[in-house]
JSON list of C-alpha atoms in Angstrom, two decimals:
[
{"chain": "A", "resi": 55, "resn": "UNK", "atom": "CA", "xyz": [142.51, 165.77, 121.33]},
{"chain": "A", "resi": 56, "resn": "UNK", "atom": "CA", "xyz": [139.93, 165.83, 118.56]},
{"chain": "A", "resi": 57, "resn": "UNK", "atom": "CA", "xyz": [138.48, 162.65, 117.13]},
{"chain": "A", "resi": 58, "resn": "UNK", "atom": "CA", "xyz": [136.18, 162.66, 114.13]},
{"chain": "A", "resi": 59, "resn": "UNK", "atom": "CA", "xyz": [134.18, 159.63, 113.09]},
{"chain": "A", "resi": 60, "resn": "UNK", "atom": "CA", "xyz": [132.11, 159.34, 109.92]},
{"chain": "A", "resi": 61, "resn": "UNK", "atom": "CA", "xyz": [129.79, 156.42, 109.30]},
{"chain": "A", "resi": 62, "resn": "UNK", "atom": "CA", "xyz": [127.24, 155.68, 106.58]},
{"chain": "A", "resi": 63, "resn": "UNK", "atom": "CA", "xyz": [124.14, 153.93, 107.83]},
{"chain": "A", "resi": 64, "resn": "UNK", "atom": "CA", "xyz": [121.59, 152.11, 105.62]},
{"chain": "A", "resi": 65, "resn": "UNK", "atom": "CA", "xyz": [118.51, 153.83, 107.05]},
{"chain": "A", "resi": 66, "resn": "UNK", "atom": "CA", "xyz": [116.52, 157.04, 107.28]},
{"chain": "A", "resi": 67, "resn": "UNK", "atom": "CA", "xyz": [117.55, 159.84, 109.63]},
{"chain": "A", "resi": 68, "resn": "UNK", "atom": "CA", "xyz": [114.55, 159.04, 111.83]},
{"chain": "A", "resi": 69, "resn": "UNK", "atom": "CA", "xyz": [116.13, 155.68, 112.71]},
{"chain": "A", "resi": 70, "resn": "UNK", "atom": "CA", "xyz": [119.41, 157.30, 113.80]},
{"chain": "A", "resi": 71, "resn": "UNK", "atom": "CA", "xyz": [118.24, 160.37, 115.73]},
{"chain": "A", "resi": 72, "resn": "UNK", "atom": "CA", "xyz": [116.72, 158.48, 118.71]},
{"chain": "A", "resi": 73, "resn": "UNK", "atom": "CA", "xyz": [120.04, 156.64, 119.17]},
{"chain": "A", "resi": 74, "resn": "UNK", "atom": "CA", "xyz": [122.16, 159.78, 119.24]},
{"chain": "A", "resi": 75, "resn": "UNK", "atom": "CA", "xyz": [120.00, 162.54, 120.73]},
{"chain": "A", "resi": 76, "resn": "UNK", "atom": "CA", "xyz": [119.48, 160.76, 124.07]},
{"chain": "A", "resi": 77, "resn": "UNK", "atom": "CA", "xyz": [122.67, 159.84, 125.88]},
{"chain": "A", "resi": 78, "resn": "UNK", "atom": "CA", "xyz": [120.88, 156.97, 127.69]},
{"chain": "A", "resi": 79, "resn": "UNK", "atom": "CA", "xyz": [120.87, 155.16, 124.32]},
{"chain": "A", "resi": 80, "resn": "UNK", "atom": "CA", "xyz": [124.67, 155.26, 123.92]},
{"chain": "A", "resi": 81, "resn": "UNK", "atom": "CA", "xyz": [125.58, 152.22, 126.09]},
{"chain": "A", "resi": 82, "resn": "UNK", "atom": "CA", "xyz": [123.79, 149.88, 123.67]},
{"chain": "A", "resi": 83, "resn": "UNK", "atom": "CA", "xyz": [126.09, 150.83, 120.79]},
{"chain": "A", "resi": 84, "resn": "UNK", "atom": "CA", "xyz": [129.08, 152.77, 122.16]},
{"chain": "A", "resi": 85, "resn": "UNK", "atom": "CA", "xyz": [131.17, 150.37, 124.21]},
{"chain": "A", "resi": 86, "resn": "UNK", "atom": "CA", "xyz": [133.10, 153.09, 126.06]},
{"chain": "A", "resi": 87, "resn": "UNK", "atom": "CA", "xyz": [129.88, 154.49, 127.51]},
{"chain": "A", "resi": 88, "resn": "UNK", "atom": "CA", "xyz": [129.30, 152.13, 130.41]},
{"chain": "A", "resi": 89, "resn": "UNK", "atom": "CA", "xyz": [126.29, 153.82, 132.02]},
{"chain": "A", "resi": 90, "resn": "UNK", "atom": "CA", "xyz": [124.18, 156.95, 131.60]},
{"chain": "A", "resi": 91, "resn": "UNK", "atom": "CA", "xyz": [121.75, 158.20, 134.21]},
{"chain": "A", "resi": 92, "resn": "UNK", "atom": "CA", "xyz": [119.57, 161.26, 133.60]},
{"chain": "A", "resi": 93, "resn": "UNK", "atom": "CA", "xyz": [119.45, 163.74, 136.45]},
{"chain": "A", "resi": 94, "resn": "UNK", "atom": "CA", "xyz": [116.10, 164.27, 138.18]},
{"chain": "A", "resi": 95, "resn": "UNK", "atom": "CA", "xyz": [115.29, 167.40, 136.18]},
{"chain": "A", "resi": 96, "resn": "UNK", "atom": "CA", "xyz": [116.22, 165.72, 132.85]},
{"chain": "A", "resi": 97, "resn": "UNK", "atom": "CA", "xyz": [118.48, 168.69, 132.04]},
{"chain": "A", "resi": 98, "resn": "UNK", "atom": "CA", "xyz": [121.74, 166.73, 132.34]},
{"chain": "A", "resi": 99, "resn": "UNK", "atom": "CA", "xyz": [123.13, 163.19, 132.32]},
{"chain": "A", "resi": 100, "resn": "UNK", "atom": "CA", "xyz": [125.67, 161.50, 134.56]},
{"chain": "A", "resi": 101, "resn": "UNK", "atom": "CA", "xyz": [127.84, 159.56, 132.09]},
{"chain": "A", "resi": 102, "resn": "UNK", "atom": "CA", "xyz": [130.30, 156.86, 133.10]},
{"chain": "A", "resi": 103, "resn": "UNK", "atom": "CA", "xyz": [132.98, 156.09, 130.55]},
{"chain": "A", "resi": 104, "resn": "UNK", "atom": "CA", "xyz": [134.93, 152.88, 131.02]},
{"chain": "A", "resi": 105, "resn": "UNK", "atom": "CA", "xyz": [137.84, 151.46, 129.09]},
{"chain": "A", "resi": 106, "resn": "UNK", "atom": "CA", "xyz": [139.73, 148.23, 129.59]},
{"chain": "A", "resi": 107, "resn": "UNK", "atom": "CA", "xyz": [143.12, 147.19, 128.26]},
{"chain": "A", "resi": 108, "resn": "UNK", "atom": "CA", "xyz": [144.13, 143.72, 129.31]},
{"chain": "A", "resi": 109, "resn": "UNK", "atom": "CA", "xyz": [143.66, 143.45, 133.10]},
{"chain": "A", "resi": 110, "resn": "UNK", "atom": "CA", "xyz": [143.56, 147.22, 133.57]},
{"chain": "A", "resi": 111, "resn": "UNK", "atom": "CA", "xyz": [140.33, 149.19, 133.62]},
{"chain": "A", "resi": 112, "resn": "UNK", "atom": "CA", "xyz": [139.79, 152.89, 134.01]},
{"chain": "A", "resi": 113, "resn": "UNK", "atom": "CA", "xyz": [136.58, 154.84, 134.37]},
{"chain": "A", "resi": 114, "resn": "UNK", "atom": "CA", "xyz": [135.60, 158.48, 134.22]},
{"chain": "A", "resi": 115, "resn": "UNK", "atom": "CA", "xyz": [132.38, 160.20, 135.27]},
{"chain": "A", "resi": 116, "resn": "UNK", "atom": "CA", "xyz": [131.13, 163.26, 133.44]},
{"chain": "A", "resi": 117, "resn": "UNK", "atom": "CA", "xyz": [128.10, 165.47, 133.82]},
{"chain": "A", "resi": 118, "resn": "UNK", "atom": "CA", "xyz": [126.90, 166.27, 130.31]},
{"chain": "A", "resi": 119, "resn": "UNK", "atom": "CA", "xyz": [124.29, 168.71, 129.08]},
{"chain": "A", "resi": 120, "resn": "UNK", "atom": "CA", "xyz": [122.78, 169.15, 125.65]},
{"chain": "A", "resi": 121, "resn": "UNK", "atom": "CA", "xyz": [123.43, 172.52, 124.02]},
{"chain": "A", "resi": 122, "resn": "UNK", "atom": "CA", "xyz": [120.86, 173.99, 121.65]},
{"chain": "A", "resi": 123, "resn": "UNK", "atom": "CA", "xyz": [121.85, 174.00, 117.99]},
{"chain": "A", "resi": 124, "resn": "UNK", "atom": "CA", "xyz": [120.25, 175.37, 114.86]},
{"chain": "A", "resi": 125, "resn": "UNK", "atom": "CA", "xyz": [118.63, 172.09, 113.76]},
{"chain": "A", "resi": 126, "resn": "UNK", "atom": "CA", "xyz": [117.47, 168.66, 114.92]},
{"chain": "A", "resi": 127, "resn": "UNK", "atom": "CA", "xyz": [120.14, 167.11, 112.65]},
{"chain": "A", "resi": 128, "resn": "UNK", "atom": "CA", "xyz": [122.94, 168.79, 114.63]},
{"chain": "A", "resi": 129, "resn": "UNK", "atom": "CA", "xyz": [123.42, 167.71, 118.25]},
{"chain": "A", "resi": 130, "resn": "UNK", "atom": "CA", "xyz": [125.92, 169.00, 120.78]},
{"chain": "A", "resi": 131, "resn": "UNK", "atom": "CA", "xyz": [126.68, 167.76, 124.28]},
{"chain": "A", "resi": 132, "resn": "UNK", "atom": "CA", "xyz": [129.16, 169.45, 126.63]},
{"chain": "A", "resi": 133, "resn": "UNK", "atom": "CA", "xyz": [130.63, 168.66, 130.00]},
{"chain": "A", "resi": 134, "resn": "UNK", "atom": "CA", "xyz": [129.07, 170.90, 132.65]},
{"chain": "A", "resi": 135, "resn": "UNK", "atom": "CA", "xyz": [130.16, 169.97, 136.16]},
{"chain": "A", "resi": 136, "resn": "UNK", "atom": "CA", "xyz": [128.58, 171.79, 139.11]},
{"chain": "A", "resi": 137, "resn": "UNK", "atom": "CA", "xyz": [131.22, 171.12, 141.77]},
{"chain": "A", "resi": 138, "resn": "UNK", "atom": "CA", "xyz": [132.98, 174.47, 141.32]},
{"chain": "A", "resi": 139, "resn": "UNK", "atom": "CA", "xyz": [136.27, 172.88, 140.25]},
{"chain": "A", "resi": 140, "resn": "UNK", "atom": "CA", "xyz": [138.07, 173.23, 136.93]},
{"chain": "A", "resi": 141, "resn": "UNK", "atom": "CA", "xyz": [137.72, 170.23, 134.60]},
{"chain": "A", "resi": 142, "resn": "UNK", "atom": "CA", "xyz": [138.92, 169.22, 131.16]},
{"chain": "A", "resi": 143, "resn": "UNK", "atom": "CA", "xyz": [136.44, 170.09, 128.46]},
{"chain": "A", "resi": 144, "resn": "UNK", "atom": "CA", "xyz": [134.48, 167.32, 126.71]},
{"chain": "A", "resi": 145, "resn": "UNK", "atom": "CA", "xyz": [132.37, 168.23, 123.69]},
{"chain": "A", "resi": 146, "resn": "UNK", "atom": "CA", "xyz": [130.51, 165.68, 121.58]},
{"chain": "A", "resi": 147, "resn": "UNK", "atom": "CA", "xyz": [128.92, 166.86, 118.34]},
{"chain": "A", "resi": 148, "resn": "UNK", "atom": "CA", "xyz": [126.85, 164.80, 115.95]},
{"chain": "A", "resi": 149, "resn": "UNK", "atom": "CA", "xyz": [125.52, 165.78, 112.56]},
{"chain": "A", "resi": 150, "resn": "UNK", "atom": "CA", "xyz": [123.33, 163.63, 110.35]},
{"chain": "A", "resi": 151, "resn": "UNK", "atom": "CA", "xyz": [122.38, 164.02, 106.72]},
{"chain": "A", "resi": 152, "resn": "UNK", "atom": "CA", "xyz": [120.47, 161.82, 104.33]},
{"chain": "A", "resi": 153, "resn": "UNK", "atom": "CA", "xyz": [120.88, 161.01, 100.66]},
{"chain": "A", "resi": 154, "resn": "UNK", "atom": "CA", "xyz": [118.49, 158.47, 99.19]},
{"chain": "A", "resi": 155, "resn": "UNK", "atom": "CA", "xyz": [118.29, 155.52, 101.64]},
{"chain": "A", "resi": 156, "resn": "UNK", "atom": "CA", "xyz": [121.61, 156.27, 103.33]},
{"chain": "A", "resi": 157, "resn": "UNK", "atom": "CA", "xyz": [122.20, 158.44, 106.40]},
{"chain": "A", "resi": 158, "resn": "UNK", "atom": "CA", "xyz": [125.64, 159.81, 107.12]},
{"chain": "A", "resi": 159, "resn": "UNK", "atom": "CA", "xyz": [126.57, 160.39, 110.75]},
{"chain": "A", "resi": 160, "resn": "UNK", "atom": "CA", "xyz": [129.52, 162.66, 111.52]},
{"chain": "A", "resi": 161, "resn": "UNK", "atom": "CA", "xyz": [130.59, 162.67, 115.16]},
{"chain": "A", "resi": 162, "resn": "UNK", "atom": "CA", "xyz": [133.34, 164.74, 116.71]},
{"chain": "A", "resi": 163, "resn": "UNK", "atom": "CA", "xyz": [134.72, 164.37, 120.22]},
{"chain": "A", "resi": 164, "resn": "UNK", "atom": "CA", "xyz": [136.84, 167.19, 121.57]},
{"chain": "A", "resi": 165, "resn": "UNK", "atom": "CA", "xyz": [138.70, 166.52, 124.80]},
{"chain": "A", "resi": 166, "resn": "UNK", "atom": "CA", "xyz": [141.08, 169.06, 126.31]},
{"chain": "A", "resi": 167, "resn": "UNK", "atom": "CA", "xyz": [142.81, 166.52, 128.55]},
{"chain": "A", "resi": 168, "resn": "UNK", "atom": "CA", "xyz": [145.33, 163.94, 127.44]},
{"chain": "A", "resi": 169, "resn": "UNK", "atom": "CA", "xyz": [145.32, 160.22, 126.84]},
{"chain": "A", "resi": 170, "resn": "UNK", "atom": "CA", "xyz": [147.84, 158.13, 128.72]},
{"chain": "A", "resi": 171, "resn": "UNK", "atom": "CA", "xyz": [149.68, 156.44, 125.86]},
{"chain": "A", "resi": 172, "resn": "UNK", "atom": "CA", "xyz": [149.53, 155.29, 122.27]},
{"chain": "A", "resi": 173, "resn": "UNK", "atom": "CA", "xyz": [148.17, 151.95, 123.58]},
{"chain": "A", "resi": 174, "resn": "UNK", "atom": "CA", "xyz": [145.15, 153.72, 125.07]},
{"chain": "A", "resi": 175, "resn": "UNK", "atom": "CA", "xyz": [144.66, 155.72, 121.90]},
{"chain": "A", "resi": 176, "resn": "UNK", "atom": "CA", "xyz": [144.75, 152.52, 119.82]},
{"chain": "A", "resi": 177, "resn": "UNK", "atom": "CA", "xyz": [142.18, 150.89, 122.12]},
{"chain": "A", "resi": 178, "resn": "UNK", "atom": "CA", "xyz": [139.95, 153.95, 121.69]},
{"chain": "A", "resi": 179, "resn": "UNK", "atom": "CA", "xyz": [140.10, 153.71, 117.91]},
{"chain": "A", "resi": 180, "resn": "UNK", "atom": "CA", "xyz": [139.39, 149.96, 118.02]},
{"chain": "A", "resi": 181, "resn": "UNK", "atom": "CA", "xyz": [136.32, 150.61, 120.17]},
{"chain": "A", "resi": 182, "resn": "UNK", "atom": "CA", "xyz": [135.12, 153.31, 117.77]},
{"chain": "A", "resi": 183, "resn": "UNK", "atom": "CA", "xyz": [135.26, 150.83, 114.88]},
{"chain": "A", "resi": 184, "resn": "UNK", "atom": "CA", "xyz": [133.34, 148.23, 116.91]},
{"chain": "A", "resi": 185, "resn": "UNK", "atom": "CA", "xyz": [130.76, 150.87, 117.86]},
{"chain": "A", "resi": 186, "resn": "UNK", "atom": "CA", "xyz": [130.16, 151.73, 114.22]},
{"chain": "A", "resi": 187, "resn": "UNK", "atom": "CA", "xyz": [129.29, 148.09, 113.57]},
{"chain": "A", "resi": 188, "resn": "UNK", "atom": "CA", "xyz": [126.93, 147.92, 116.57]},
{"chain": "A", "resi": 189, "resn": "UNK", "atom": "CA", "xyz": [125.19, 151.10, 115.40]},
{"chain": "A", "resi": 190, "resn": "UNK", "atom": "CA", "xyz": [124.77, 149.67, 111.89]},
{"chain": "A", "resi": 191, "resn": "UNK", "atom": "CA", "xyz": [123.13, 146.57, 113.37]},
{"chain": "A", "resi": 192, "resn": "UNK", "atom": "CA", "xyz": [120.76, 148.64, 115.51]},
{"chain": "A", "resi": 193, "resn": "UNK", "atom": "CA", "xyz": [119.49, 150.78, 112.65]},
{"chain": "A", "resi": 194, "resn": "UNK", "atom": "CA", "xyz": [119.09, 147.72, 110.42]},
{"chain": "A", "resi": 195, "resn": "UNK", "atom": "CA", "xyz": [116.57, 146.19, 112.86]}
]
């Protein structure tokens, strides 16, 4: 599953980068990211994703690392578990660009697993739209 999200934000790149280059910032604007705890060496994050549909809730824990890219405006995080087992891949990429007083954020989530149903997929897309609004409010402050 690949999901791409594009959002225009009324701010400079410098207002967006701190919110996307540190996964501990994601819970304040991305509702599916319930908690993020950096590991002791600050080389990885323990990320808890949580989704709720009606009375049902489901959570997932991922160990994510940041992968070096060619520029500060291109970020990449990948799942990197250390338990020796095989896991579905998770890759989150973010690219920002600025034109005049507007910054465009392009995010792509690649997940090699599967969602449970079209209901879950719809809830995911609804949360993405809500997250775009929360991000807009944060950068406007």
